[in-house]
């Protein structure tokens, strides 16, 4: 029976899973967003959010606990200096998972996991960016393109100018 076993093992041994989550957390902290499968992103969210909460209290003890999880001093420094300052007033929910489709090889559901305060498109303080996607119109609703009147181009004289 699997009572009280709520973490996804992701088809890996315990040591492999811990190493993978540590590496993914380090990449997320350093790059602010990463692309991965949906199952890994959901497990990574459970792994990273307590570390971000811990980083709000900048003490030696907190740094040692986070370093024991990440094993990368540059990621720990980035977490405690920049990320904790940006999310200091947020009570939780530091990451966002955006589904991006399916992987071509094995049809695994892919997504992008990112820190909420580092995406200017969705933050409330930043202006909303206009979407760059355009819709293709069908042949039925396509309007004929308006022709632009061509302006006659003045022909240049072949005579050299005398100075």
Coordinates of C-alpha atoms in Angstrom, one line a residue:
X1 CA 0.0 0.0 0.0
X2 CA 1.2 3.5 -0.7
X3 CA -0.2 5.5 2.1
X4 CA 1.4 8.9 2.7
X5 CA 3.7 8.6 -0.3
X6 CA 2.8 11.7 -2.2
X7 CA 6.0 12.5 -4.1
X8 CA 6.5 11.4 -7.8
X9 CA 9.6 9.2 -8.0
X10 CA 10.0 10.1 -11.7
X11 CA 11.2 6.6 -12.5
X12 CA 14.5 7.2 -10.8
X13 CA 16.4 6.0 -7.7
X14 CA 16.4 8.2 -4.7
X15 CA 19.9 9.5 -5.2
X16 CA 19.4 10.2 -8.9
X17 CA 16.1 12.0 -8.2
X18 CA 17.8 14.2 -5.5
X19 CA 20.7 15.0 -7.7
X20 CA 18.4 15.9 -10.7
X21 CA 16.2 18.1 -8.6
X22 CA 19.2 19.9 -7.1
X23 CA 20.7 20.5 -10.6
X24 CA 17.3 21.7 -11.9
X25 CA 16.8 24.0 -9.0
X26 CA 20.3 25.5 -9.5
X27 CA 19.5 26.0 -13.2
X28 CA 16.2 27.7 -12.3
X29 CA 17.8 30.0 -9.8
X30 CA 20.6 31.0 -12.2
X31 CA 18.5 31.4 -15.4
X32 CA 15.1 32.3 -13.8
X33 CA 13.3 30.0 -16.1
X34 CA 13.8 26.5 -17.6
X35 CA 12.0 24.2 -20.0
X36 CA 11.3 20.7 -18.8
X37 CA 8.5 18.1 -18.6
X38 CA 5.4 18.8 -16.6
X39 CA 6.0 16.0 -14.0
X40 CA 9.5 17.2 -13.3
X41 CA 8.3 20.9 -13.1
X42 CA 5.7 19.9 -10.5
X43 CA 8.3 18.1 -8.4
X44 CA 10.8 21.0 -8.8
X45 CA 8.2 23.5 -7.5
X46 CA 7.9 21.5 -4.3
X47 CA 11.7 21.4 -4.0
X48 CA 12.4 25.1 -4.8
X49 CA 9.7 27.0 -3.0
X50 CA 10.8 26.0 0.5
X51 CA 14.4 27.1 -0.4
X52 CA 13.1 30.5 -1.5
X53 CA 11.1 30.9 1.7
X54 CA 14.3 30.0 3.6
X55 CA 16.2 32.6 1.7
X56 CA 14.1 35.4 3.0
X57 CA 15.9 35.1 6.4
X58 CA 19.5 35.8 5.5
X59 CA 21.4 34.0 8.2
X60 CA 24.4 31.7 8.2
X61 CA 22.2 28.8 9.3
X62 CA 19.7 29.4 6.4
X63 CA 22.6 29.6 3.9
X64 CA 24.0 26.3 5.1
X65 CA 20.7 24.6 4.9
X66 CA 20.1 25.8 1.3
X67 CA 23.7 25.0 0.3
X68 CA 23.1 21.4 1.6
X69 CA 20.3 21.1 -0.9
X70 CA 21.8 22.9 -3.9
X71 CA 25.6 22.2 -3.6
X72 CA 26.4 25.4 -5.6
X73 CA 27.7 28.5 -3.9
X74 CA 26.9 30.7 -6.8
X75 CA 23.3 29.6 -6.9
X76 CA 23.0 30.2 -3.1
X77 CA 24.5 33.7 -3.5
X78 CA 22.1 34.5 -6.3
X79 CA 19.1 33.2 -4.3
X80 CA 19.9 35.1 -1.1
X81 CA 21.0 38.4 -2.8
X82 CA 18.6 38.9 -5.8
X83 CA 15.7 36.5 -5.7
X84 CA 14.9 36.9 -2.0
X85 CA 14.9 40.7 -2.4
X86 CA 12.5 40.5 -5.3
X87 CA 10.1 38.1 -3.6
X88 CA 10.4 39.4 -0.1
X89 CA 6.8 40.6 0.3
X90 CA 5.2 37.6 -1.5
X91 CA 3.7 35.1 1.0
X92 CA 4.4 32.1 -1.3
X93 CA 3.8 30.8 -4.8
X94 CA 7.2 32.0 -6.2
X95 CA 7.1 29.9 -9.3
X96 CA 4.8 29.6 -12.3
X97 CA 4.3 26.6 -14.7
X98 CA 3.3 27.4 -18.2
X99 CA 2.4 24.5 -20.5
X100 CA 4.1 24.7 -23.9
X101 CA 2.9 21.6 -25.7
X102 CA 4.1 18.1 -26.3
X103 CA 7.6 16.8 -27.1
X104 CA 8.0 15.4 -30.6
X105 CA 9.9 12.2 -29.7
X106 CA 7.8 10.7 -27.0
X107 CA 4.8 13.0 -26.7
X108 CA 5.7 14.0 -23.2
X109 CA 3.9 17.1 -21.9
X110 CA 6.4 20.0 -21.8
X111 CA 6.3 23.2 -19.9
X112 CA 8.3 26.2 -18.8
X113 CA 8.8 26.8 -15.1
X114 CA 9.8 30.3 -14.1
X115 CA 10.0 32.7 -11.1
X116 CA 6.8 34.8 -11.0
X117 CA 8.5 38.2 -10.4
X118 CA 11.0 37.8 -13.3
X119 CA 8.5 37.8 -16.2
X120 CA 7.5 41.3 -17.2
X121 CA 4.6 40.0 -19.3
X122 CA 2.6 38.8 -16.3
X123 CA 3.8 41.1 -13.5
X124 CA 1.3 43.7 -12.4
X125 CA 3.8 46.6 -12.1
X126 CA 5.1 46.2 -15.7
X127 CA 3.1 47.2 -18.8
X128 CA 1.5 44.4 -20.7
X129 CA 3.3 43.6 -23.9
X130 CA 1.4 43.3 -27.1
X131 CA 1.3 39.8 -28.5
X132 CA 3.4 39.4 -31.6
X133 CA 1.4 36.5 -32.9
X134 CA -0.8 37.0 -35.9
X135 CA -3.7 35.0 -37.1
X136 CA -3.9 33.5 -40.5
X137 CA -7.1 34.3 -42.2
X138 CA -8.9 31.7 -44.3
X139 CA -9.3 32.2 -48.1
X140 CA -13.0 32.9 -47.6
X141 CA -12.6 35.9 -45.3
X142 CA -9.4 37.2 -46.9
X143 CA -9.8 40.6 -48.4
X144 CA -8.0 41.6 -51.5
X145 CA -4.9 43.5 -50.8
X146 CA -5.0 47.2 -51.6
X147 CA -2.6 48.2 -54.2
X148 CA -0.2 51.0 -53.4
X149 CA -0.1 53.7 -56.0
X150 CA 3.4 53.7 -57.4
X151 CA 5.1 57.1 -57.5
X152 CA 7.1 57.9 -60.5
X153 CA 10.8 58.0 -59.7
X154 CA 12.6 60.9 -61.2
X155 CA 15.3 59.8 -63.5
X156 CA 18.8 61.0 -62.7
X157 CA 20.7 62.8 -65.3
X158 CA 23.8 61.2 -66.6
X159 CA 25.6 64.5 -66.7
X160 CA 28.2 65.1 -64.1
X161 CA 27.7 68.2 -62.0
X162 CA 30.2 71.0 -62.6
X163 CA 31.5 72.7 -59.5

